[in-house]
Amino acid sequence: ILSINSVVDRVYDQIVELSEQKQMDLATVQLAILSVL
């Protein structure tokens, strides 16, 4: 069973990669993280 933190860390890492590729702004990244939670 994955802990919430480990899931968030993985999702965050993926979002960071996307943000670097698509130059997403920080607000979009935060919304994406919150939507997962």
PDB file of C-alpha atoms in Angstrom:
ATOM      1  CA  ILE A   1       0.000   0.000   0.000  1.00  0.00           C
ATOM      2  CA  LEU A   2       1.449   3.338  -1.058  1.00  0.00           C
ATOM      3  CA  SER A   3       1.371   6.146   1.439  1.00  0.00           C
ATOM      4  CA  ILE A   4      -0.192   9.450   0.421  1.00  0.00           C
ATOM      5  CA  ASN A   5       3.199  11.138   0.515  1.00  0.00           C
ATOM      6  CA  SER A   6       4.809   8.647  -1.852  1.00  0.00           C
ATOM      7  CA  VAL A   7       1.906   8.997  -4.280  1.00  0.00           C
ATOM      8  CA  VAL A   8       2.099  12.789  -4.152  1.00  0.00           C
ATOM      9  CA  ASP A   9       5.868  12.649  -4.672  1.00  0.00           C
ATOM     10  CA  ARG A  10       5.471  10.497  -7.785  1.00  0.00           C
ATOM     11  CA  VAL A  11       2.690  12.655  -9.177  1.00  0.00           C
ATOM     12  CA  TYR A  12       4.649  15.815  -8.413  1.00  0.00           C
ATOM     13  CA  ASP A  13       7.712  14.456 -10.200  1.00  0.00           C
ATOM     14  CA  GLN A  14       5.601  13.697 -13.276  1.00  0.00           C
ATOM     15  CA  ILE A  15       3.994  17.145 -13.183  1.00  0.00           C
ATOM     16  CA  VAL A  16       7.412  18.791 -12.853  1.00  0.00           C
ATOM     17  CA  GLU A  17       8.562  16.938 -15.962  1.00  0.00           C
ATOM     18  CA  LEU A  18       5.465  18.092 -17.834  1.00  0.00           C
ATOM     19  CA  SER A  19       5.882  21.644 -16.589  1.00  0.00           C
ATOM     20  CA  GLU A  20       9.446  21.683 -17.908  1.00  0.00           C
ATOM     21  CA  GLN A  21       8.295  20.399 -21.299  1.00  0.00           C
ATOM     22  CA  LYS A  22       5.190  22.533 -21.663  1.00  0.00           C
ATOM     23  CA  GLN A  23       6.319  25.400 -19.436  1.00  0.00           C
ATOM     24  CA  MET A  24       3.206  25.187 -17.298  1.00  0.00           C
ATOM     25  CA  ASP A  25       2.908  27.890 -14.666  1.00  0.00           C
ATOM     26  CA  LEU A  26       3.107  27.070 -10.962  1.00  0.00           C
ATOM     27  CA  ALA A  27      -0.611  27.658 -10.379  1.00  0.00           C
ATOM     28  CA  THR A  28      -1.475  24.981 -12.947  1.00  0.00           C
ATOM     29  CA  VAL A  29       0.901  22.566 -11.274  1.00  0.00           C
ATOM     30  CA  GLN A  30      -0.655  23.235  -7.882  1.00  0.00           C
ATOM     31  CA  LEU A  31      -4.163  22.703  -9.252  1.00  0.00           C
ATOM     32  CA  ALA A  32      -3.092  19.429 -10.795  1.00  0.00           C
ATOM     33  CA  ILE A  33      -1.686  18.242  -7.460  1.00  0.00           C
ATOM     34  CA  LEU A  34      -4.810  19.284  -5.574  1.00  0.00           C
ATOM     35  CA  SER A  35      -7.008  17.511  -8.104  1.00  0.00           C
ATOM     36  CA  VAL A  36      -5.141  14.283  -7.375  1.00  0.00           C
ATOM     37  CA  LEU A  37      -5.638  14.708  -3.649  1.00  0.00           C
TER      38      LEU A  37
END
